[in-house]
PDB file of C-alpha atoms in Angstrom:
ATOM      1  CA  MET I  28       8.844 -34.386  29.314  1.00 50.00           C
ATOM      2  CA  ASN I  29      11.647 -36.397  27.786  1.00 53.00           C
ATOM      3  CA  GLU I  30      13.892 -34.933  25.117  1.00 61.00           C
ATOM      4  CA  LYS I  31      12.071 -36.494  22.127  1.00 57.00           C
ATOM      5  CA  ILE I  32       8.727 -35.189  23.317  1.00 58.00           C
ATOM      6  CA  ALA I  33      10.197 -31.763  24.139  1.00 62.00           C
ATOM      7  CA  ASN I  34      11.669 -31.558  20.620  1.00 64.00           C
ATOM      8  CA  LEU I  35       8.286 -32.477  19.136  1.00 63.00           C
ATOM      9  CA  ALA I  36       6.643 -29.720  21.159  1.00 63.00           C
ATOM     10  CA  LYS I  37       9.106 -27.232  19.688  1.00 65.00           C
ATOM     11  CA  THR I  38       8.490 -28.542  16.160  1.00 65.00           C
ATOM     12  CA  LEU I  39       4.727 -28.363  16.573  1.00 67.00           C
ATOM     13  CA  THR I  40       4.979 -24.858  17.996  1.00 62.00           C
ATOM     14  CA  ALA I  41       7.005 -23.809  14.942  1.00 61.00           C
ATOM     15  CA  THR I  42       4.467 -25.291  12.500  1.00 62.00           C
ATOM     16  CA  GLY I  43       1.493 -24.317  14.646  1.00 64.00           C
ATOM     17  CA  LYS I  44      -0.413 -27.563  14.189  1.00 79.00           C
ATOM     18  CA  GLY I  45      -0.412 -31.268  14.904  1.00 88.00           C
ATOM     19  CA  HIS I  46      -2.765 -34.109  15.834  1.00 93.00           C
ATOM     20  CA  ILE I  47      -1.231 -36.589  18.287  1.00 94.00           C
ATOM     21  CA  PHE I  48      -2.495 -40.013  19.401  1.00 96.00           C
ATOM     22  CA  TYR I  49      -1.123 -40.591  22.911  1.00 96.00           C
ATOM     23  CA  SER I  50      -1.230 -44.232  24.015  1.00 97.00           C
ATOM     24  CA  SER I  51      -0.323 -44.274  27.709  1.00 97.00           C
ATOM     25  CA  ASN I  52       0.590 -47.181  29.979  1.00 97.00           C
ATOM     26  CA  SER I  53       1.790 -45.303  33.071  1.00 96.00           C
ATOM     27  CA  LEU I  54      -0.220 -42.825  35.114  1.00 97.00           C
ATOM     28  CA  GLU I  55       2.956 -41.246  36.486  1.00 96.00           C
ATOM     29  CA  ASP I  56       4.369 -40.655  32.990  1.00 94.00           C
ATOM     30  CA  TYR I  57       0.967 -39.501  31.763  1.00 96.00           C
ATOM     31  CA  ILE I  58       0.784 -36.844  34.472  1.00 95.00           C
ATOM     32  CA  ARG I  59       4.369 -35.730  33.812  1.00 93.00           C
ATOM     33  CA  ASN I  60       3.700 -35.386  30.065  1.00 92.00           C
ATOM     34  CA  ALA I  61       0.378 -33.592  30.583  1.00 94.00           C
ATOM     35  CA  VAL I  62       1.985 -31.081  32.948  1.00 94.00           C
ATOM     36  CA  SER I  63       4.818 -30.481  30.480  1.00 90.00           C
ATOM     37  CA  PHE I  64       2.355 -30.025  27.603  1.00 91.00           C
ATOM     38  CA  ILE I  65       0.379 -27.438  29.561  1.00 93.00           C
ATOM     39  CA  VAL I  66       3.381 -25.573  30.963  1.00 92.00           C
ATOM     40  CA  TYR I  67       5.199 -25.449  27.622  1.00 89.00           C
ATOM     41  CA  GLY I  68       2.054 -24.277  25.830  1.00 89.00           C
ATOM     42  CA  ILE I  69       1.329 -21.533  28.333  1.00 92.00           C
ATOM     43  CA  GLN I  70       4.961 -20.404  28.270  1.00 90.00           C
ATOM     44  CA  GLN I  71       4.624 -20.098  24.486  1.00 87.00           C
ATOM     45  CA  GLY I  72       1.583 -17.852  24.982  1.00 89.00           C
ATOM     46  CA  ASP I  73      -0.979 -20.469  23.918  1.00 88.00           C
ATOM     47  CA  TYR I  74      -4.530 -20.967  25.142  1.00 88.00           C
ATOM     48  CA  VAL I  75      -4.772 -24.537  26.494  1.00 92.00           C
ATOM     49  CA  LEU I  76      -7.994 -26.546  26.557  1.00 93.00           C
ATOM     50  CA  PHE I  77      -7.482 -29.506  28.873  1.00 96.00           C
ATOM     51  CA  VAL I  78     -10.138 -32.247  28.934  1.00 97.00           C
ATOM     52  CA  GLU I  79      -9.488 -34.681  31.784  1.00 97.00           C
ATOM     53  CA  ASN I  80     -11.305 -36.786  34.352  1.00 96.00           C
ATOM     54  CA  SER I  81     -11.963 -35.520  37.845  1.00 96.00           C
ATOM     55  CA  ARG I  82      -9.701 -38.142  39.423  1.00 97.00           C
ATOM     56  CA  ILE I  83      -6.528 -37.273  37.470  1.00 98.00           C
ATOM     57  CA  PHE I  84      -6.908 -33.504  37.056  1.00 97.00           C
ATOM     58  CA  PRO I  85      -6.207 -32.641  40.721  1.00 97.00           C
ATOM     59  CA  MET I  86      -2.888 -34.521  40.475  1.00 97.00           C
ATOM     60  CA  ILE I  87      -1.968 -32.494  37.396  1.00 97.00           C
ATOM     61  CA  GLN I  88      -3.214 -29.274  38.948  1.00 96.00           C
ATOM     62  CA  HIS I  89      -0.981 -29.860  41.985  1.00 96.00           C
ATOM     63  CA  HIS I  90       2.098 -29.842  39.725  1.00 96.00           C
ATOM     64  CA  LEU I  91       0.848 -26.840  37.757  1.00 96.00           C
ATOM     65  CA  LYS I  92       0.525 -24.740  40.913  1.00 95.00           C
ATOM     66  CA  GLU I  93       4.225 -25.387  41.535  1.00 95.00           C
ATOM     67  CA  ARG I  94       5.239 -24.325  38.022  1.00 95.00           C
ATOM     68  CA  LEU I  95       2.800 -21.617  36.915  1.00 95.00           C
ATOM     69  CA  THR I  96       1.663 -18.318  38.360  1.00 95.00           C
ATOM     70  CA  GLU I  97      -2.050 -17.650  38.872  1.00 93.00           C
ATOM     71  CA  GLU I  98      -1.987 -15.386  35.835  1.00 93.00           C
ATOM     72  CA  GLU I  99      -0.391 -18.114  33.701  1.00 94.00           C
ATOM     73  CA  GLN I 100      -2.946 -20.627  34.964  1.00 92.00           C
ATOM     74  CA  SER I 101      -5.708 -18.399  33.584  1.00 90.00           C
ATOM     75  CA  ALA I 102      -4.631 -19.506  30.073  1.00 90.00           C
ATOM     76  CA  LEU I 103      -5.739 -23.048  30.993  1.00 94.00           C
ATOM     77  CA  HIS I 104      -9.358 -23.998  30.371  1.00 92.00           C
ATOM     78  CA  TYR I 105     -10.215 -27.281  32.142  1.00 95.00           C
ATOM     79  CA  ILE I 106     -13.285 -29.330  31.256  1.00 94.00           C
ATOM     80  CA  ASN I 107     -14.223 -32.618  32.893  1.00 95.00           C
ATOM     81  CA  ASN I 108     -13.965 -35.279  30.192  1.00 94.00           C
ATOM     82  CA  PHE I 109     -17.312 -36.850  31.095  1.00 92.00           C
ATOM     83  CA  ASP I 110     -19.033 -33.491  30.650  1.00 92.00           C
ATOM     84  CA  PHE I 111     -17.151 -32.862  27.410  1.00 92.00           C
ATOM     85  CA  TYR I 112     -17.548 -36.226  25.654  1.00 92.00           C
ATOM     86  CA  TRP I 113     -20.907 -37.269  27.116  1.00 88.00           C
ATOM     87  CA  ARG I 114     -22.620 -33.864  26.956  1.00 83.00           C
ATOM     88  CA  ASN I 115     -25.991 -35.283  25.858  1.00 80.00           C
ATOM     89  CA  GLY I 116     -25.671 -38.605  27.683  1.00 81.00           C
ATOM     90  CA  ASN I 117     -23.927 -40.345  24.799  1.00 84.00           C
ATOM     91  CA  PHE I 118     -20.717 -40.077  22.780  1.00 88.00           C
ATOM     92  CA  HIS I 119     -22.084 -38.088  19.827  1.00 87.00           C
ATOM     93  CA  PRO I 120     -19.323 -36.756  17.525  1.00 92.00           C
ATOM     94  CA  PRO I 121     -21.286 -33.819  16.018  1.00 91.00           C
ATOM     95  CA  THR I 122     -22.195 -32.519  19.491  1.00 90.00           C
ATOM     96  CA  ILE I 123     -18.643 -32.917  20.797  1.00 92.00           C
ATOM     97  CA  LEU I 124     -17.126 -31.250  17.742  1.00 92.00           C
ATOM     98  CA  ALA I 125     -19.587 -28.345  17.831  1.00 91.00           C
ATOM     99  CA  TYR I 126     -18.716 -27.710  21.466  1.00 87.00           C
ATOM    100  CA  LEU I 127     -14.999 -28.016  20.721  1.00 88.00           C
ATOM    101  CA  ASP I 128     -15.387 -25.541  17.869  1.00 86.00           C
ATOM    102  CA  GLU I 129     -16.964 -23.031  20.287  1.00 85.00           C
ATOM    103  CA  VAL I 130     -14.150 -23.465  22.800  1.00 79.00           C
ATOM    104  CA  MET I 131     -11.473 -23.184  20.089  1.00 77.00           C
ATOM    105  CA  ALA I 132     -13.137 -20.021  18.794  1.00 78.00           C
ATOM    106  CA  ALA I 133     -13.031 -18.568  22.314  1.00 73.00           C
ATOM    107  CA  GLY I 134      -9.319 -19.393  22.495  1.00 66.00           C
ATOM    108  CA  ASN I 135      -8.715 -17.902  19.061  1.00 64.00           C
ATOM    109  CA  GLY I 136     -10.580 -14.809  20.239  1.00 66.00           C
ATOM    110  CA  THR I 137      -7.773 -14.252  22.740  1.00 66.00           C
ATOM    111  CA  LYS I 138      -5.380 -13.939  19.771  1.00 67.00           C
ATOM    112  CA  ARG I 139      -3.467 -16.949  21.084  1.00 75.00           C
ATOM    113  CA  ASN I 140      -2.664 -20.234  19.414  1.00 81.00           C
ATOM    114  CA  VAL I 141      -4.848 -23.061  20.704  1.00 85.00           C
ATOM    115  CA  ARG I 142      -3.626 -26.393  21.975  1.00 90.00           C
ATOM    116  CA  THR I 143      -5.891 -29.132  23.294  1.00 93.00           C
ATOM    117  CA  TRP I 144      -5.454 -32.280  25.346  1.00 96.00           C
ATOM    118  CA  GLY I 145      -8.372 -34.679  25.494  1.00 96.00           C
ATOM    119  CA  HIS I 146      -8.411 -37.822  27.623  1.00 97.00           C
ATOM    120  CA  VAL I 147     -10.960 -40.077  25.900  1.00 95.00           C
ATOM    121  CA  GLU I 148     -12.667 -42.633  28.155  1.00 92.00           C
ATOM    122  CA  TRP I 149     -15.770 -44.813  27.923  1.00 84.00           C
ATOM    123  CA  SER I 150     -17.464 -47.489  30.009  1.00 74.00           C
ATOM    124  CA  ASP I 151     -17.070 -51.194  29.309  1.00 65.00           C
ATOM    125  CA  SER I 152     -20.708 -51.652  28.390  1.00 52.00           C
ATOM    126  CA  GLN I 153     -20.592 -49.292  25.453  1.00 60.00           C
ATOM    127  CA  ASP I 154     -19.309 -50.242  22.040  1.00 69.00           C
ATOM    128  CA  ILE I 155     -18.356 -46.837  20.680  1.00 84.00           C
ATOM    129  CA  GLU I 156     -15.255 -47.549  18.610  1.00 88.00           C
ATOM    130  CA  ARG I 157     -17.004 -46.473  15.414  1.00 89.00           C
ATOM    131  CA  GLU I 158     -18.099 -43.167  16.980  1.00 91.00           C
ATOM    132  CA  ILE I 159     -14.581 -42.560  18.301  1.00 93.00           C
ATOM    133  CA  ALA I 160     -13.176 -43.112  14.803  1.00 93.00           C
ATOM    134  CA  VAL I 161     -15.731 -40.693  13.320  1.00 94.00           C
ATOM    135  CA  TYR I 162     -14.879 -38.115  15.979  1.00 94.00           C
ATOM    136  CA  GLU I 163     -11.111 -38.478  15.526  1.00 96.00           C
ATOM    137  CA  ASN I 164     -11.278 -38.224  11.732  1.00 95.00           C
ATOM    138  CA  GLU I 165     -13.306 -35.036  11.921  1.00 95.00           C
ATOM    139  CA  LEU I 166     -11.101 -33.686  14.707  1.00 94.00           C
ATOM    140  CA  ASP I 167      -8.057 -34.245  12.484  1.00 93.00           C
ATOM    141  CA  ARG I 168      -9.621 -31.986   9.853  1.00 91.00           C
ATOM    142  CA  MET I 169     -10.561 -29.388  12.490  1.00 90.00           C
ATOM    143  CA  VAL I 170      -7.090 -29.354  14.059  1.00 89.00           C
ATOM    144  CA  LEU I 171      -5.393 -28.779  10.722  1.00 86.00           C
ATOM    145  CA  GLN I 172      -7.952 -26.158   9.662  1.00 85.00           C
ATOM    146  CA  ASN I 173      -7.565 -24.235  12.923  1.00 82.00           C
ATOM    147  CA  GLU I 174      -3.792 -24.723  12.974  1.00 82.00           C
ATOM    148  CA  ALA I 175      -4.059 -26.163  16.472  1.00 86.00           C
ATOM    149  CA  ILE I 176      -2.025 -28.680  18.400  1.00 90.00           C
ATOM    150  CA  SER I 177      -4.156 -31.473  19.793  1.00 93.00           C
ATOM    151  CA  VAL I 178      -3.274 -34.513  21.906  1.00 95.00           C
ATOM    152  CA  CYS I 179      -5.854 -37.296  22.079  1.00 97.00           C
ATOM    153  CA  ALA I 180      -4.934 -39.396  25.097  1.00 98.00           C
ATOM    154  CA  TYR I 181      -5.999 -43.008  25.592  1.00 97.00           C
ATOM    155  CA  ASN I 182      -5.229 -45.654  28.188  1.00 96.00           C
ATOM    156  CA  ALA I 183      -3.346 -48.223  26.069  1.00 96.00           C
ATOM    157  CA  GLU I 184      -4.943 -51.137  27.925  1.00 94.00           C
ATOM    158  CA  ARG I 185      -8.442 -50.016  26.873  1.00 91.00           C
ATOM    159  CA  VAL I 186      -7.703 -49.607  23.145  1.00 94.00           C
ATOM    160  CA  SER I 187      -8.419 -52.658  20.987  1.00 92.00           C
ATOM    161  CA  GLU I 188      -6.144 -53.456  18.046  1.00 95.00           C
ATOM    162  CA  GLU I 189      -8.912 -52.457  15.636  1.00 94.00           C
ATOM    163  CA  LEU I 190      -9.413 -49.087  17.327  1.00 94.00           C
ATOM    164  CA  LYS I 191      -5.652 -48.539  17.471  1.00 96.00           C
ATOM    165  CA  LYS I 192      -5.426 -49.006  13.685  1.00 96.00           C
ATOM    166  CA  LYS I 193      -8.205 -46.451  13.203  1.00 95.00           C
ATOM    167  CA  LEU I 194      -6.520 -43.989  15.557  1.00 96.00           C
ATOM    168  CA  LEU I 195      -3.153 -44.392  13.849  1.00 96.00           C
ATOM    169  CA  SER I 196      -4.767 -43.623  10.481  1.00 94.00           C
ATOM    170  CA  CYS I 197      -6.142 -40.229  11.558  1.00 94.00           C
ATOM    171  CA  HIS I 198      -3.300 -38.776  13.619  1.00 95.00           C
ATOM    172  CA  GLY I 199      -0.029 -37.272  12.459  1.00 92.00           C
ATOM    173  CA  TYR I 200       1.956 -38.577  15.450  1.00 91.00           C
ATOM    174  CA  LEU I 201       1.993 -41.516  17.836  1.00 93.00           C
ATOM    175  CA  MET I 202       3.122 -40.655  21.336  1.00 92.00           C
ATOM    176  CA  THR I 203       3.801 -43.101  24.136  1.00 93.00           C
ATOM    177  CA  ASP I 204       4.896 -42.335  27.665  1.00 92.00           C
ATOM    178  CA  ASN I 205       8.532 -42.054  26.564  1.00 89.00           C
ATOM    179  CA  SER I 206       8.644 -41.546  22.814  1.00 86.00           C
ATOM    180  CA  ILE I 207       6.988 -39.990  19.818  1.00 86.00           C
ATOM    181  CA  ILE I 208       7.050 -40.860  16.138  1.00 86.00           C
ATOM    182  CA  SER I 209       5.706 -39.172  13.052  1.00 86.00           C
ATOM    183  CA  LEU I 210       3.016 -41.031  11.163  1.00 86.00           C
ATOM    184  CA  ALA I 211       3.611 -38.971   8.036  1.00 75.00           C
ATOM    185  CA  ASN I 212       3.633 -42.113   5.894  1.00 57.00           C
ATOM    186  CA  LYS I 213       0.276 -43.346   7.184  1.00 48.00           C
TER     187      LYS I 213
END
């Protein structure tokens, strides 16, 4: 994790909350940042919910095994992103948010702060930008209410300009592979 992103992690840990839109262009940087997010969170004593696809997670898990003990890894709760976002066969914000609320409650039950990382993906045939915006706006409220830290990760090539504007309006930070900026004046 580069210095700017590491400093943000420290700031978010101090405040206990933050909603981050991560627009990624590089798989290598994405994996490096995801590993850093998980490791830093676990080292801070947080419960980490990590929503990722089954192709990328093993690459991340490989790095985690090098940096975390088995006991530390038990603070990581992995969910396949297809199972998480498409639970009922479609991207349905109320269903996703209800499930997320259950998982966050389980994490809060451990008396730990909760941090989440969700890699949002969809197929080309589906026009779900409106549903994504609904989900992200409600997630923003939930993150702040639960005093959680949440990264919403997107492949930059898949995000239209219209969706990007919507995502920028409901996140407190914009993160790229090598930088992060506050959107406090959104």
